[in-house]
CSV table of C-alpha atoms and ligand atoms in Angstrom, one decimal:
chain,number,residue,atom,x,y,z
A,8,UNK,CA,0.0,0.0,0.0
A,9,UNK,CA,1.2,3.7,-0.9
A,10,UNK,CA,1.7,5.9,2.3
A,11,UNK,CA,-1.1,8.2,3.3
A,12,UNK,CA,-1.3,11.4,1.5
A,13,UNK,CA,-1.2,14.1,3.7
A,14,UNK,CA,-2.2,17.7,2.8
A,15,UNK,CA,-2.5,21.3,4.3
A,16,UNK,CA,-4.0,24.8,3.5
A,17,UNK,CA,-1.9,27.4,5.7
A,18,UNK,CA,-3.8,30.4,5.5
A,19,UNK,CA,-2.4,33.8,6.9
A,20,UNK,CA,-5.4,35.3,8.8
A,21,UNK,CA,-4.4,39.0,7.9
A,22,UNK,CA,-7.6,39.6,5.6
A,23,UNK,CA,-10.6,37.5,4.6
A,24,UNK,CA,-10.4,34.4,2.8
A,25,UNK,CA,-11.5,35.2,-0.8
A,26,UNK,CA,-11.9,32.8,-3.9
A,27,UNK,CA,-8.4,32.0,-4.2
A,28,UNK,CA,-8.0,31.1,-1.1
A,29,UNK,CA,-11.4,28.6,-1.3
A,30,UNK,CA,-9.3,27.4,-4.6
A,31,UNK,CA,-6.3,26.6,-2.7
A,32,UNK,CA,-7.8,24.8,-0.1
A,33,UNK,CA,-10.2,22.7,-1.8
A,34,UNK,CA,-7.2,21.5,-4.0
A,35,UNK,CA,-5.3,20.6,-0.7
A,36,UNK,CA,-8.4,18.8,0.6
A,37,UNK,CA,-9.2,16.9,-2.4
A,38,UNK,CA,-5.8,16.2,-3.3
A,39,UNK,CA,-5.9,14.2,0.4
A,40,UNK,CA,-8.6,12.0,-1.1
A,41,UNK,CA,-8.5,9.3,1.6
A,42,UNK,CA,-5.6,10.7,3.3
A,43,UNK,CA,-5.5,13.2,6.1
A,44,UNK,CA,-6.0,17.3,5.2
A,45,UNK,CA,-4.7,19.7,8.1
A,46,UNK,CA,-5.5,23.2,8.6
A,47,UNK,CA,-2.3,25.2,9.6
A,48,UNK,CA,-2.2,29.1,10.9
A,49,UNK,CA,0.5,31.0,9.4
A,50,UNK,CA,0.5,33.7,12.0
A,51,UNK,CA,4.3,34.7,12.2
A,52,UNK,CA,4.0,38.2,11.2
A,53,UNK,CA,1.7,39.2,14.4
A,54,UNK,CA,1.3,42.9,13.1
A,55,UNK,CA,-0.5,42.2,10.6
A,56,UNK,CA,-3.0,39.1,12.0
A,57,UNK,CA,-6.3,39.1,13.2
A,58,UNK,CA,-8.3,37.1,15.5
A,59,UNK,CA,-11.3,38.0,14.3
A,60,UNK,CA,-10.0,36.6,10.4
A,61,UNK,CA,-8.6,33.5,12.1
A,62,UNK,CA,-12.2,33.0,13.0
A,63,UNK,CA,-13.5,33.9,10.0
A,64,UNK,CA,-10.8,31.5,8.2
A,65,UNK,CA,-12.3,28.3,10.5
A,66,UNK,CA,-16.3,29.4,10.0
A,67,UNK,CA,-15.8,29.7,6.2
A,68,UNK,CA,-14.0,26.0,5.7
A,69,UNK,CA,-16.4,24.3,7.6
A,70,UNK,CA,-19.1,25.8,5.7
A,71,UNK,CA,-17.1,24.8,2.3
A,72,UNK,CA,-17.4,21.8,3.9
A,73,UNK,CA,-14.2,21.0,4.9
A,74,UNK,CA,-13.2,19.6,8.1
A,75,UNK,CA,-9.4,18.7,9.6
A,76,UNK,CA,-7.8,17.7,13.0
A,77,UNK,CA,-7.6,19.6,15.7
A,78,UNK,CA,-5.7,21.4,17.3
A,79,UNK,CA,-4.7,23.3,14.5
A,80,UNK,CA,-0.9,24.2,14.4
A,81,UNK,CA,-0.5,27.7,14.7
A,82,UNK,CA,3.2,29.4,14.1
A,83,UNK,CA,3.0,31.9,16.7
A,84,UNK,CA,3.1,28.9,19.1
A,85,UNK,CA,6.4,27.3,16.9
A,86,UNK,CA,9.1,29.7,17.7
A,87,UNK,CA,11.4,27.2,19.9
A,88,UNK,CA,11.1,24.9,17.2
A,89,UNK,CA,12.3,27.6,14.3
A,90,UNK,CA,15.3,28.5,16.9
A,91,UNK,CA,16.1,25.0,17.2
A,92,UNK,CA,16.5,25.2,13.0
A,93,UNK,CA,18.3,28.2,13.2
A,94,UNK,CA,20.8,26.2,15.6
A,95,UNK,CA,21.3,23.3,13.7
A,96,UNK,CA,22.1,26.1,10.7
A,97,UNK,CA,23.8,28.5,12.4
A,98,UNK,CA,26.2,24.7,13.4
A,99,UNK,CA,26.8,24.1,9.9
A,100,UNK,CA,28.1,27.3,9.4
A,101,UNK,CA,25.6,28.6,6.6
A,102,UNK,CA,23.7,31.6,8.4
A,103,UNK,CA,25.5,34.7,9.1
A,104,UNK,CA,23.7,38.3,10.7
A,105,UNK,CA,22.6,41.3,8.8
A,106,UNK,CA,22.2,45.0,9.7
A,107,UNK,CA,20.8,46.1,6.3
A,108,UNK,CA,17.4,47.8,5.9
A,109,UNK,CA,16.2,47.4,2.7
A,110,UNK,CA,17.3,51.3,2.3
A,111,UNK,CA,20.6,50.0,2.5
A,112,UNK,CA,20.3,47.0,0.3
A,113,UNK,CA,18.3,49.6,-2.7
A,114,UNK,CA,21.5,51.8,-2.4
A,115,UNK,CA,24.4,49.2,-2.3
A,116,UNK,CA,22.5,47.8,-5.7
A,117,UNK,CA,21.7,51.2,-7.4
A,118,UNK,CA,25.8,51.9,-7.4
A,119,UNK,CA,26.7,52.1,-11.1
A,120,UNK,CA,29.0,48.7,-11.1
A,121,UNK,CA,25.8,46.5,-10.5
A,122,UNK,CA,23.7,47.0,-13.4
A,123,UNK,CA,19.8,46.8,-12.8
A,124,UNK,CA,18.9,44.9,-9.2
A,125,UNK,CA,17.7,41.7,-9.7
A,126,UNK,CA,14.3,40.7,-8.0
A,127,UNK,CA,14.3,37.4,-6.8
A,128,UNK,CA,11.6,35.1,-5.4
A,129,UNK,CA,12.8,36.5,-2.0
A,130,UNK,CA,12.3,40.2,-3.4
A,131,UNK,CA,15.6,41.9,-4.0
A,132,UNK,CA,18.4,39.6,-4.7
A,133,UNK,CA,20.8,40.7,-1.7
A,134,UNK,CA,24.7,42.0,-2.6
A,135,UNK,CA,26.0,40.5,0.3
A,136,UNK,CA,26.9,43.6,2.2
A,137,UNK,CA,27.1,41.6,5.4
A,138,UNK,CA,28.7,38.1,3.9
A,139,UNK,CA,31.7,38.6,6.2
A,140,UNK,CA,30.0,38.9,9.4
A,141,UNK,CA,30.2,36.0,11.7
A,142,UNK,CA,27.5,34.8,13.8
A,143,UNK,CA,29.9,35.3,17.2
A,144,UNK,CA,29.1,38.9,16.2
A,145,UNK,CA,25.3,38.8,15.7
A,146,UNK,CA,23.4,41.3,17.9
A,147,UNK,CA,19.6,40.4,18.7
A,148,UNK,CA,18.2,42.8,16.3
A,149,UNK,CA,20.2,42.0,13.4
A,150,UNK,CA,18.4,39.5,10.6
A,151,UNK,CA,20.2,36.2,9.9
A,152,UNK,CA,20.8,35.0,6.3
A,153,UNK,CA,21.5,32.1,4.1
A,154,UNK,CA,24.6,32.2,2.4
A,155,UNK,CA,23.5,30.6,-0.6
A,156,UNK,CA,26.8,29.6,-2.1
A,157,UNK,CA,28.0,27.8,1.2
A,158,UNK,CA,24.8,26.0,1.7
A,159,UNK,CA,24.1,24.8,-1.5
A,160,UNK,CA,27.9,23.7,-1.5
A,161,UNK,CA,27.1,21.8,1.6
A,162,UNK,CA,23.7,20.4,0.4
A,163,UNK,CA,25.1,18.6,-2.9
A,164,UNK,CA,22.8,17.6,-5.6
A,165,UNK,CA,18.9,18.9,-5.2
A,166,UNK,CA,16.3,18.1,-6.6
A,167,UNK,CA,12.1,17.6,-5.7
A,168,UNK,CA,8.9,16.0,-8.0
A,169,UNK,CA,6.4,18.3,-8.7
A,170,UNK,CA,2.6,16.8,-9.6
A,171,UNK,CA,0.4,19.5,-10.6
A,172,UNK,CA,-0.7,20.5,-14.0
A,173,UNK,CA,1.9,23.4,-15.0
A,174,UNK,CA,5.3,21.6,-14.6
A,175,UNK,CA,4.5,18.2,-14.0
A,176,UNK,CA,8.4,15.7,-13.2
A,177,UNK,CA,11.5,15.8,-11.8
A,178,UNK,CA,13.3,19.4,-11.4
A,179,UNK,CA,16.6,19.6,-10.8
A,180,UNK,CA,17.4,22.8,-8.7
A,181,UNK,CA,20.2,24.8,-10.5
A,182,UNK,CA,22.5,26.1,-7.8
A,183,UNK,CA,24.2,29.0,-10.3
A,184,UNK,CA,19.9,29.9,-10.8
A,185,UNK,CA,19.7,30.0,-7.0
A,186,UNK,CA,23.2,32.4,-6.3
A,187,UNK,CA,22.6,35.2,-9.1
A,188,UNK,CA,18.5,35.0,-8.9
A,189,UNK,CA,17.6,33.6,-5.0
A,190,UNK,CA,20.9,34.9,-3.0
A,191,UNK,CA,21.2,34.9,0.5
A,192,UNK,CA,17.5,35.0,2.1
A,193,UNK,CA,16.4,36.1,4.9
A,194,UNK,CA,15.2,33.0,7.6
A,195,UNK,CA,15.3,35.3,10.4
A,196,UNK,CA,14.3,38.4,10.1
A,197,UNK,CA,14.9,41.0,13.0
A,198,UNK,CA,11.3,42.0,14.0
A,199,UNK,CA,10.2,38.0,13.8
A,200,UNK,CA,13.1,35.5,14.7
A,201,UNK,CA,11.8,33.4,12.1
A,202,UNK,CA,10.6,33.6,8.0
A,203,UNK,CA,7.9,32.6,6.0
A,204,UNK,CA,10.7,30.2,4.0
A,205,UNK,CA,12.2,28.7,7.7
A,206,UNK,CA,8.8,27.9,9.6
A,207,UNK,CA,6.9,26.7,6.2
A,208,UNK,CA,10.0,23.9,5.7
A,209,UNK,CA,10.0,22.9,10.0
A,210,UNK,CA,6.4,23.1,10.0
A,211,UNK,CA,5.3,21.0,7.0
A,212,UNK,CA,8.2,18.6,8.0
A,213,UNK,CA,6.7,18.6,12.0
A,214,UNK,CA,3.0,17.9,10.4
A,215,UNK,CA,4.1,14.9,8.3
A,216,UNK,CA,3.1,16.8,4.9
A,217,UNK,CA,3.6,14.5,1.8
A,218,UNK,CA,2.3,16.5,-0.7
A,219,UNK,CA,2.4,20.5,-0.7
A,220,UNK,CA,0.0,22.3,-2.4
A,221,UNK,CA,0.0,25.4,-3.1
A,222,UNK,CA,-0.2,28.3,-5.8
A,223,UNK,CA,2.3,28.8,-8.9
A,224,UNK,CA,3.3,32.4,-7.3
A,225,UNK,CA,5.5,30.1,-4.7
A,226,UNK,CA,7.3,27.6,-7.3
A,227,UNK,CA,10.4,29.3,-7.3
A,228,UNK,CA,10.7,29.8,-4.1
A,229,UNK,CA,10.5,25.7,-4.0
A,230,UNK,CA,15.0,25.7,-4.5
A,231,UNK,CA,14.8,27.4,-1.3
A,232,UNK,CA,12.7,24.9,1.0
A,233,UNK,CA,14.3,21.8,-0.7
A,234,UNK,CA,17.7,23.0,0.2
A,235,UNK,CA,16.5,23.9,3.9
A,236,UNK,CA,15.2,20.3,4.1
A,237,UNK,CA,18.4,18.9,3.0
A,238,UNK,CA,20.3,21.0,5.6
A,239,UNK,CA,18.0,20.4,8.3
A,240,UNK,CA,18.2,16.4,7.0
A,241,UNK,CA,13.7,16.8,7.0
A,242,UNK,CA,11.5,14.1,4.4
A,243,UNK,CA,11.2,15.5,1.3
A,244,UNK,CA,7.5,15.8,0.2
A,245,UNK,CA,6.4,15.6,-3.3
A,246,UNK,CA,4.6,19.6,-4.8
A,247,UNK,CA,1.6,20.5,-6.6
A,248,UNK,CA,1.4,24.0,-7.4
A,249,UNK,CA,-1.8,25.1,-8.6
A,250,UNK,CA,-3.3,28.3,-11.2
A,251,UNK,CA,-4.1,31.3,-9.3
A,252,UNK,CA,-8.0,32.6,-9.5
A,253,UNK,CA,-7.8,35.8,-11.2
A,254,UNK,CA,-9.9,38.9,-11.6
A,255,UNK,CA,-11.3,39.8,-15.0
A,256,UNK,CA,-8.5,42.2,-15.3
A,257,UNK,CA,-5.8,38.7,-15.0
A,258,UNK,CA,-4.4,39.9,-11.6
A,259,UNK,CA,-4.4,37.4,-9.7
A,260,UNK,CA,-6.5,38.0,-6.5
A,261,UNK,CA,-5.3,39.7,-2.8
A,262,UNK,CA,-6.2,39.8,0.4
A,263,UNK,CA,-7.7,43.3,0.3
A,264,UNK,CA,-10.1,41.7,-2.8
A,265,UNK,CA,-12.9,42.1,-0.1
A,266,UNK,CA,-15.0,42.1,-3.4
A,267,UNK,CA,-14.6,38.7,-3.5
A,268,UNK,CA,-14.0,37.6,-0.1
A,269,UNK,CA,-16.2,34.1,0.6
A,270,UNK,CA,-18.1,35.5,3.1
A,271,UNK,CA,-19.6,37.9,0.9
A,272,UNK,CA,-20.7,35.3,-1.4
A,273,UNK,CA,-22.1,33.6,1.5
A,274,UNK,CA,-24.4,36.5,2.5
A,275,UNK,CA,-25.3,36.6,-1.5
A,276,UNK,CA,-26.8,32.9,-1.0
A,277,UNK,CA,-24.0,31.5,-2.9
A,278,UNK,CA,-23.5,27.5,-2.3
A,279,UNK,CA,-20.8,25.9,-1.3
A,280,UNK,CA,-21.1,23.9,-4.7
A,281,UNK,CA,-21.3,27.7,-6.5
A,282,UNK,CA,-18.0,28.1,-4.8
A,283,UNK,CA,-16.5,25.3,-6.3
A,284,UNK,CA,-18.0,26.5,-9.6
A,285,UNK,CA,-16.5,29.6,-9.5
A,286,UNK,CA,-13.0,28.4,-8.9
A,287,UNK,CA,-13.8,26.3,-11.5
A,288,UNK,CA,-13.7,23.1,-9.6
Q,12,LIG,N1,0.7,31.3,4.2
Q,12,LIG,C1,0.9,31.4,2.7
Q,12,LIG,C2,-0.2,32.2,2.1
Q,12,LIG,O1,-1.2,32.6,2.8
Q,12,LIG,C3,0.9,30.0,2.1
Q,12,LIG,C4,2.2,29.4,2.2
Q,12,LIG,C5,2.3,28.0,1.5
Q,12,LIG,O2,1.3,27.4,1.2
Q,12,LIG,O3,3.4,27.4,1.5
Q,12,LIG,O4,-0.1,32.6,1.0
């Protein structure tokens, strides 16, 4: 028998959840089938969540009709587990502190030698002002990087199976790609002690995720997580990245699309099954 498939929608409650968000989570819960799909609350950045949308989040699932395990794993609750990860990293020698505000970083990349800044899938591609800087010198409001070249030196060979429709087999990550267009990210950042890319990598790991679904926006920042599980020696889970739902103009939707937040819908009489249809499900 083929392990269970297990799934997750991790939803940051900093707005309603709107039609792309009822996409993404009814591909994650169907893509369980007869496996397990968990709800997880990605609540890292505190300034900008809500209780009262991490309500709204758990009322409008169970009224798509989706259900999941409780309790629900919620990051704010995960930071001794994303120190513990920046231990074993900071051991292997790959992290080192930053100072720079992203002032600094625009003006170090608008000097005349670097030609047009580069923006990666971690925003802009860092110059590596701080590369030097040893982590026996970090301060507690510095940010702590990857240095890209190091770990993917360390790493070795990388690669992860994607299953959804848009780039379905093997890709083979393409460490010269990840120095000049990735660079040295961020997985601490000073106001946080953690980053999206660090706590989605320990926390999908910690869950038992097999299969990650999630939207096309986030495929290229898939190098990134697949060289953090290497280095933090976590199971590999297979990806599906899905379309985005987009609004008649072809952006793709955002949390302050209130217009089409699910909750709207509901108060319109909308069904669950006219959800689905909308998404195109
Ligand atoms: N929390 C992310 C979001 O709301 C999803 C991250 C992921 O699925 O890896 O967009």
């Amino acid at each position: 028998m083929p392990p269970e498939r297990i799934t997750r929608f991790a939803p940051s409650p900093t707005g309603p959840l709107h039609l792309g968000h009822a996409y993404a989570a009814l591909i994650a819960a169907d893509r369980a089938g007869a496996g397990r799909f968990l709800l997880r609350i990605e609540d890292i950045d505190q300034s900008r969540c809500r209780p009262a949308y991490e309500a709204q989040i758990y009322d409008d699932l169970c009224w798509l009709g989706l259900s999941w395990p409780s309790p629900v794993m919620r990051q704010s609750d995960r930071m001794p587990a994303y120190r513990a990860a920046l231990g074993q990293l900071a051991a292997k020698g790959v992290l080192y502190p930053c100072r720079c505000t992203r002032a600094d970083i625009r003006a170090a990349l608008s000097a005349p030698q670097e030609g047009a800044p580069l923006l990666g899938p971690d925003g802009l591609v860092y110059p590596g002002t701080c590369r030097t800087r040893s982590m026996a010198e970090a301060h507690p409001d510095d940010a702590l990087r990857l240095n890209m070249r190091s770990a993917l030196a360390l790493a070795g060979g990388l690669a992860f199976e994607e299953r959804g429709p848009l780039q379905p087999g093997r890709h083979v990550v393409d460490p010269e790609w990840m120095i000049h267009n990735v660079g040295d990210v961020v997985l601490s950042r000073r106001d946080m002690g953690t980053s999206y890319h660090l706590s989605v990598v320990v926390d999908d790991a910690a869950q038992g995720i097999t299969e990650i679904t999630r939207g096309a926006d986030l495929f290229d920042a898939t190098g990134i997580h697949v060289l953090l599980q290497a280095l933090l020696e976590l199971l590999r889970p297979t990806y599906y990245h899905h379309d985005l739902i987009r609004d008649e103009s072809g952006k793709r939707l955002a949390k302050r699309d209130d217009a089409r937040a699910i909750a709207l819908y509901r108060a319109q009489g909308v069904t669950p099954q006219g959800i689905r249809a909308l998404t195109g499900l």
